[in-house]
Amino acid sequence: MASVPEHYESLLSGFYTWMSGGASPKIEENRQFFAMHKIVPRLSKTAVDLGSGPGFQSIPLAEKGFKVISFDLSQKLLDELENSKNQLDIITIHDDIVNFSTHLSNPVELIVCMGDTLTHLESFDKADSLFKEVHAVLEKDGRFVMTFRDLTTPMKELDRFIPVKSDENTIFTCFLEYENQHVKVHDLVYTKDNGVWTFKKSFYRKLRIPMEWVTERLGNIGFQIEISENARGLIT
């Protein structure tokens, strides 16, 4: 089994933006998300993006006037962000998100952990420790925005096989194997170059995190919950 950084560097990062539908639609989607939730700079104007990838969250936050510090395990995806940020105030840091607070010298106004970043953590203890670190470095009246995929209800039989995305040169599929606290995600990619098809494969584990557990832990740590909802399998 590949670790999360190994899986991204050997396979997933090269297809991530493409399989997400392209950078522009994802950036626009998050522009609308931040506008809907009235996320604008009010305090120090410093925001942290945990698991930033190629910048789907970082870019719209910087457009709003935040100074963004973007963390990701994939240098390839951070390179995409560096190439697309133009003059926006974004700093990229190649490190595990569990180490993010060691890179900060002052409290911050906003921390986002979006997409499916949270489920990439190894264990519930790691997630709990991350929540505590987030709470410790937020300014008074700062905000923590988190989204993650609901993996608690297992897909069964053939539903476990998912056609992710395809075009004339690439076919990306995956299948899922459910364990007690994790789901094994097997990514299978066929690419065509000069008429010749090549096959790549890798798998890694994602954490199956119940929304109720997250809500309870955040409350116990000291967060005031503004929104807790599950919309078509994406928890906010």
mmCIF file of C-alpha atoms in Angstrom:
data_model
loop_
_atom_site.group_PDB
_atom_site.id
_atom_site.type_symbol
_atom_site.label_atom_id
_atom_site.label_comp_id
_atom_site.label_asym_id
_atom_site.label_seq_id
_atom_site.Cartn_x
_atom_site.Cartn_y
_atom_site.Cartn_z
ATOM 1 C CA MET A 1 0.000 0.000 0.000
ATOM 2 C CA ALA A 2 1.236 3.492 -0.853
ATOM 3 C CA SER A 3 1.200 6.236 1.749
ATOM 4 C CA VAL A 4 -0.888 9.302 0.908
ATOM 5 C CA PRO A 5 2.107 11.344 -0.329
ATOM 6 C CA GLU A 6 3.437 8.365 -2.311
ATOM 7 C CA HIS A 7 0.043 7.812 -3.927
ATOM 8 C CA TYR A 8 -0.251 11.445 -4.953
ATOM 9 C CA GLU A 9 3.290 11.764 -6.254
ATOM 10 C CA SER A 10 3.285 8.479 -8.178
ATOM 11 C CA LEU A 11 -0.222 8.715 -9.639
ATOM 12 C CA LEU A 12 -2.932 11.060 -8.442
ATOM 13 C CA SER A 13 -1.314 14.508 -8.593
ATOM 14 C CA GLY A 14 -0.783 14.249 -12.345
ATOM 15 C CA PHE A 15 -4.526 13.837 -12.896
ATOM 16 C CA TYR A 16 -5.978 15.723 -9.929
ATOM 17 C CA THR A 17 -6.977 18.992 -11.597
ATOM 18 C CA TRP A 18 -8.263 17.218 -14.713
ATOM 19 C CA MET A 19 -10.346 14.698 -12.745
ATOM 20 C CA SER A 20 -11.779 17.540 -10.634
ATOM 21 C CA GLY A 21 -13.211 19.138 -13.772
ATOM 22 C CA GLY A 22 -10.506 21.760 -14.226
ATOM 23 C CA ALA A 23 -9.216 24.579 -12.049
ATOM 24 C CA SER A 24 -11.558 27.352 -13.199
ATOM 25 C CA PRO A 25 -14.869 25.628 -12.310
ATOM 26 C CA LYS A 26 -13.557 24.552 -8.890
ATOM 27 C CA ILE A 27 -12.251 28.038 -8.116
ATOM 28 C CA GLU A 28 -15.592 29.551 -9.117
ATOM 29 C CA GLU A 29 -17.421 26.984 -6.990
ATOM 30 C CA ASN A 30 -15.419 28.083 -3.953
ATOM 31 C CA ARG A 31 -15.884 31.772 -4.760
ATOM 32 C CA GLN A 32 -19.610 31.123 -4.442
ATOM 33 C CA PHE A 33 -19.147 29.019 -1.279
ATOM 34 C CA PHE A 34 -17.143 31.742 0.482
ATOM 35 C CA ALA A 35 -19.585 34.429 -0.643
ATOM 36 C CA MET A 36 -22.571 32.410 0.597
ATOM 37 C CA HIS A 37 -20.969 31.973 4.024
ATOM 38 C CA LYS A 38 -19.803 35.616 4.185
ATOM 39 C CA ILE A 39 -16.153 34.724 4.546
ATOM 40 C CA VAL A 40 -14.217 37.986 4.184
ATOM 41 C CA PRO A 41 -11.132 39.413 5.933
ATOM 42 C CA ARG A 42 -12.096 41.067 9.230
ATOM 43 C CA LEU A 43 -9.149 40.627 11.610
ATOM 44 C CA SER A 44 -5.500 39.898 10.751
ATOM 45 C CA LYS A 45 -6.464 38.909 7.182
ATOM 46 C CA THR A 46 -4.285 35.791 7.420
ATOM 47 C CA ALA A 47 -5.811 32.512 6.219
ATOM 48 C CA VAL A 48 -4.414 28.980 6.252
ATOM 49 C CA ASP A 49 -5.459 26.441 3.622
ATOM 50 C CA LEU A 50 -4.860 22.881 4.853
ATOM 51 C CA GLY A 51 -4.525 20.500 1.906
ATOM 52 C CA SER A 52 -4.606 23.300 -0.632
ATOM 53 C CA GLY A 53 -3.752 21.179 -3.668
ATOM 54 C CA PRO A 54 -3.538 23.388 -6.784
ATOM 55 C CA GLY A 55 -5.334 26.269 -5.089
ATOM 56 C CA PHE A 56 -9.063 25.703 -5.477
ATOM 57 C CA GLN A 57 -9.602 27.403 -2.080
ATOM 58 C CA SER A 58 -6.418 29.498 -1.802
ATOM 59 C CA ILE A 59 -6.999 31.522 -4.959
ATOM 60 C CA PRO A 60 -10.555 32.723 -4.158
ATOM 61 C CA LEU A 61 -9.502 33.493 -0.570
ATOM 62 C CA ALA A 62 -6.567 35.583 -1.789
ATOM 63 C CA GLU A 63 -8.882 37.331 -4.257
ATOM 64 C CA LYS A 64 -10.985 38.391 -1.271
ATOM 65 C CA GLY A 65 -7.961 40.020 0.343
ATOM 66 C CA PHE A 66 -6.636 37.270 2.596
ATOM 67 C CA LYS A 67 -2.930 36.593 2.953
ATOM 68 C CA VAL A 68 -3.009 32.828 2.367
ATOM 69 C CA ILE A 69 -0.584 30.187 3.624
ATOM 70 C CA SER A 70 -1.189 26.998 1.627
ATOM 71 C CA PHE A 71 -0.083 23.582 2.907
ATOM 72 C CA ASP A 72 -0.009 20.355 0.925
ATOM 73 C CA LEU A 73 1.871 17.038 0.824
ATOM 74 C CA SER A 74 2.122 17.128 -2.966
ATOM 75 C CA GLN A 75 4.843 19.347 -4.372
ATOM 76 C CA LYS A 76 3.429 18.813 -7.870
ATOM 77 C CA LEU A 77 0.090 20.334 -6.854
ATOM 78 C CA LEU A 78 1.798 23.189 -5.024
ATOM 79 C CA ASP A 79 3.780 23.874 -8.196
ATOM 80 C CA GLU A 80 0.466 24.194 -10.065
ATOM 81 C CA LEU A 81 -0.663 26.734 -7.476
ATOM 82 C CA GLU A 82 2.592 28.674 -7.759
ATOM 83 C CA ASN A 83 2.168 28.822 -11.533
ATOM 84 C CA SER A 84 -1.427 30.067 -11.362
ATOM 85 C CA LYS A 85 -1.452 32.458 -8.387
ATOM 86 C CA ASN A 86 -0.094 35.401 -10.428
ATOM 87 C CA GLN A 87 0.330 38.355 -8.037
ATOM 88 C CA LEU A 88 -1.985 37.022 -5.332
ATOM 89 C CA ASP A 89 -0.651 36.963 -1.761
ATOM 90 C CA ILE A 90 -0.180 33.194 -1.400
ATOM 91 C CA ILE A 91 2.716 31.352 0.252
ATOM 92 C CA THR A 92 3.020 27.598 -0.386
ATOM 93 C CA ILE A 93 4.524 25.178 2.134
ATOM 94 C CA HIS A 94 5.284 21.534 1.337
ATOM 95 C CA ASP A 95 4.510 19.670 4.553
ATOM 96 C CA ASP A 96 1.983 17.445 6.273
ATOM 97 C CA ILE A 97 -1.001 19.445 7.483
ATOM 98 C CA VAL A 98 -0.540 18.015 10.999
ATOM 99 C CA ASN A 99 2.629 20.141 11.215
ATOM 100 C CA PHE A 100 1.020 23.379 10.022
ATOM 101 C CA SER A 101 1.182 25.227 13.339
ATOM 102 C CA THR A 102 4.980 24.876 13.497
ATOM 103 C CA HIS A 103 5.189 27.189 10.482
ATOM 104 C CA LEU A 104 3.106 29.966 12.065
ATOM 105 C CA SER A 105 4.501 32.761 14.197
ATOM 106 C CA ASN A 106 1.187 34.499 14.944
ATOM 107 C CA PRO A 107 -2.499 33.592 15.334
ATOM 108 C CA VAL A 108 -4.556 33.547 12.154
ATOM 109 C CA GLU A 109 -8.062 34.677 11.270
ATOM 110 C CA LEU A 110 -9.228 31.778 9.126
ATOM 111 C CA ILE A 111 -8.326 28.129 8.603
ATOM 112 C CA VAL A 112 -9.939 26.042 5.874
ATOM 113 C CA CYS A 113 -9.644 22.283 5.406
ATOM 114 C CA MET A 114 -11.790 21.464 2.404
ATOM 115 C CA GLY A 115 -12.361 18.944 -0.346
ATOM 116 C CA ASP A 116 -11.512 15.557 1.096
ATOM 117 C CA THR A 117 -8.383 16.546 3.003
ATOM 118 C CA LEU A 118 -9.579 15.482 6.448
ATOM 119 C CA THR A 119 -10.187 11.867 5.384
ATOM 120 C CA HIS A 120 -6.531 11.594 4.322
ATOM 121 C CA LEU A 121 -5.425 11.623 7.971
ATOM 122 C CA GLU A 122 -4.240 8.294 9.350
ATOM 123 C CA SER A 123 -6.493 8.063 12.401
ATOM 124 C CA PHE A 124 -9.150 9.694 14.540
ATOM 125 C CA ASP A 125 -6.415 10.659 17.007
ATOM 126 C CA LYS A 126 -4.651 12.582 14.217
ATOM 127 C CA ALA A 127 -7.900 14.362 13.360
ATOM 128 C CA ASP A 128 -8.533 15.216 17.006
ATOM 129 C CA SER A 129 -5.004 16.599 17.384
ATOM 130 C CA LEU A 130 -5.478 18.691 14.242
ATOM 131 C CA PHE A 131 -8.712 20.197 15.609
ATOM 132 C CA LYS A 132 -6.916 21.138 18.836
ATOM 133 C CA GLU A 133 -4.058 22.786 16.935
ATOM 134 C CA VAL A 134 -6.529 24.735 14.802
ATOM 135 C CA HIS A 135 -8.347 25.982 17.890
ATOM 136 C CA ALA A 136 -5.067 26.984 19.529
ATOM 137 C CA VAL A 137 -3.841 29.162 16.640
ATOM 138 C CA LEU A 138 -7.088 30.900 15.685
ATOM 139 C CA GLU A 139 -7.560 34.509 16.710
ATOM 140 C CA LYS A 140 -10.481 35.423 18.914
ATOM 141 C CA ASP A 141 -13.575 35.292 16.678
ATOM 142 C CA GLY A 142 -11.568 33.457 14.007
ATOM 143 C CA ARG A 143 -13.244 30.784 11.901
ATOM 144 C CA PHE A 144 -12.533 27.174 10.932
ATOM 145 C CA VAL A 145 -14.183 25.967 7.709
ATOM 146 C CA MET A 146 -14.122 22.265 6.968
ATOM 147 C CA THR A 147 -15.683 20.004 4.344
ATOM 148 C CA PHE A 148 -15.127 16.293 3.864
ATOM 149 C CA ARG A 149 -16.754 13.354 2.158
ATOM 150 C CA ASP A 150 -19.087 11.077 4.104
ATOM 151 C CA LEU A 151 -17.591 7.598 3.767
ATOM 152 C CA THR A 152 -19.452 6.026 6.676
ATOM 153 C CA THR A 153 -22.095 4.219 4.596
ATOM 154 C CA PRO A 154 -20.389 1.535 2.503
ATOM 155 C CA MET A 155 -21.178 1.084 -1.147
ATOM 156 C CA LYS A 156 -21.942 -2.520 -2.016
ATOM 157 C CA GLU A 157 -21.093 -4.954 -4.785
ATOM 158 C CA LEU A 158 -20.772 -3.250 -8.196
ATOM 159 C CA ASP A 159 -21.484 0.206 -6.752
ATOM 160 C CA ARG A 160 -17.966 0.067 -5.323
ATOM 161 C CA PHE A 161 -16.602 0.518 -8.865
ATOM 162 C CA ILE A 162 -16.635 4.196 -9.845
ATOM 163 C CA PRO A 163 -15.953 5.709 -13.291
ATOM 164 C CA VAL A 164 -14.199 8.894 -12.183
ATOM 165 C CA LYS A 165 -13.511 10.602 -15.513
ATOM 166 C CA SER A 166 -12.460 9.767 -19.061
ATOM 167 C CA ASP A 167 -11.579 11.360 -22.383
ATOM 168 C CA GLU A 168 -10.037 10.131 -25.627
ATOM 169 C CA ASN A 169 -6.610 9.650 -23.995
ATOM 170 C CA THR A 170 -7.329 8.871 -20.340
ATOM 171 C CA ILE A 171 -9.646 6.528 -18.452
ATOM 172 C CA PHE A 172 -9.694 6.960 -14.672
ATOM 173 C CA THR A 173 -11.654 4.526 -12.518
ATOM 174 C CA CYS A 174 -11.459 3.435 -8.898
ATOM 175 C CA PHE A 175 -12.920 0.797 -6.656
ATOM 176 C CA LEU A 176 -13.440 0.807 -2.912
ATOM 177 C CA GLU A 177 -12.827 -1.757 -0.170
ATOM 178 C CA TYR A 178 -14.328 -0.991 3.225
ATOM 179 C CA GLU A 179 -12.591 -1.649 6.518
ATOM 180 C CA ASN A 180 -13.735 -0.815 10.036
ATOM 181 C CA GLN A 181 -12.367 2.742 10.225
ATOM 182 C CA HIS A 182 -10.977 3.183 6.714
ATOM 183 C CA VAL A 183 -11.824 2.671 3.072
ATOM 184 C CA LYS A 184 -9.139 1.452 0.675
ATOM 185 C CA VAL A 185 -9.293 3.549 -2.504
ATOM 186 C CA HIS A 186 -7.826 1.768 -5.528
ATOM 187 C CA ASP A 187 -7.112 4.165 -8.396
ATOM 188 C CA LEU A 188 -6.789 2.610 -11.870
ATOM 189 C CA VAL A 189 -5.660 4.819 -14.752
ATOM 190 C CA TYR A 190 -5.249 4.014 -18.457
ATOM 191 C CA THR A 191 -3.463 6.633 -20.577
ATOM 192 C CA LYS A 192 -2.884 6.603 -24.347
ATOM 193 C CA ASP A 193 0.237 8.061 -25.945
ATOM 194 C CA ASN A 194 0.863 7.743 -29.688
ATOM 195 C CA GLY A 195 -1.804 5.065 -29.897
ATOM 196 C CA VAL A 196 -0.322 2.952 -27.077
ATOM 197 C CA TRP A 197 -2.241 2.447 -23.830
ATOM 198 C CA THR A 198 -0.378 2.406 -20.486
ATOM 199 C CA PHE A 199 -1.855 1.220 -17.198
ATOM 200 C CA LYS A 200 -1.066 2.658 -13.751
ATOM 201 C CA LYS A 201 -2.485 1.549 -10.414
ATOM 202 C CA SER A 202 -2.148 2.456 -6.756
ATOM 203 C CA PHE A 203 -4.238 2.455 -3.597
ATOM 204 C CA TYR A 204 -4.322 4.268 -0.282
ATOM 205 C CA ARG A 205 -6.591 4.513 2.747
ATOM 206 C CA LYS A 206 -9.108 7.191 3.660
ATOM 207 C CA LEU A 207 -10.609 7.645 7.112
ATOM 208 C CA ARG A 208 -14.341 7.029 7.528
ATOM 209 C CA ILE A 209 -15.305 10.003 9.704
ATOM 210 C CA PRO A 210 -18.861 10.391 11.043
ATOM 211 C CA MET A 211 -20.244 13.929 11.069
ATOM 212 C CA GLU A 212 -21.537 13.379 14.617
ATOM 213 C CA TRP A 213 -18.032 12.567 15.861
ATOM 214 C CA VAL A 214 -16.601 15.739 14.323
ATOM 215 C CA THR A 215 -19.383 17.907 15.743
ATOM 216 C CA GLU A 216 -18.912 16.445 19.223
ATOM 217 C CA ARG A 217 -15.121 16.802 19.181
ATOM 218 C CA LEU A 218 -15.209 20.388 17.915
ATOM 219 C CA GLY A 219 -17.730 21.343 20.595
ATOM 220 C CA ASN A 220 -15.703 19.712 23.346
ATOM 221 C CA ILE A 221 -12.551 21.502 22.214
ATOM 222 C CA GLY A 222 -14.297 24.865 22.383
ATOM 223 C CA PHE A 223 -15.569 25.673 18.905
ATOM 224 C CA GLN A 224 -18.994 27.232 18.431
ATOM 225 C CA ILE A 225 -20.647 25.362 15.570
ATOM 226 C CA GLU A 226 -22.290 27.684 13.033
ATOM 227 C CA ILE A 227 -23.148 25.108 10.356
ATOM 228 C CA SER A 228 -23.239 21.306 10.378
ATOM 229 C CA GLU A 229 -24.845 19.711 7.350
ATOM 230 C CA ASN A 230 -24.552 16.780 4.972
ATOM 231 C CA ALA A 231 -25.405 17.759 1.396
ATOM 232 C CA ARG A 232 -25.340 14.780 -0.979
ATOM 233 C CA GLY A 233 -22.501 13.121 0.903
ATOM 234 C CA LEU A 234 -20.336 16.226 1.386
ATOM 235 C CA ILE A 235 -20.216 17.301 5.008
ATOM 236 C CA THR A 236 -19.730 20.962 5.939
#
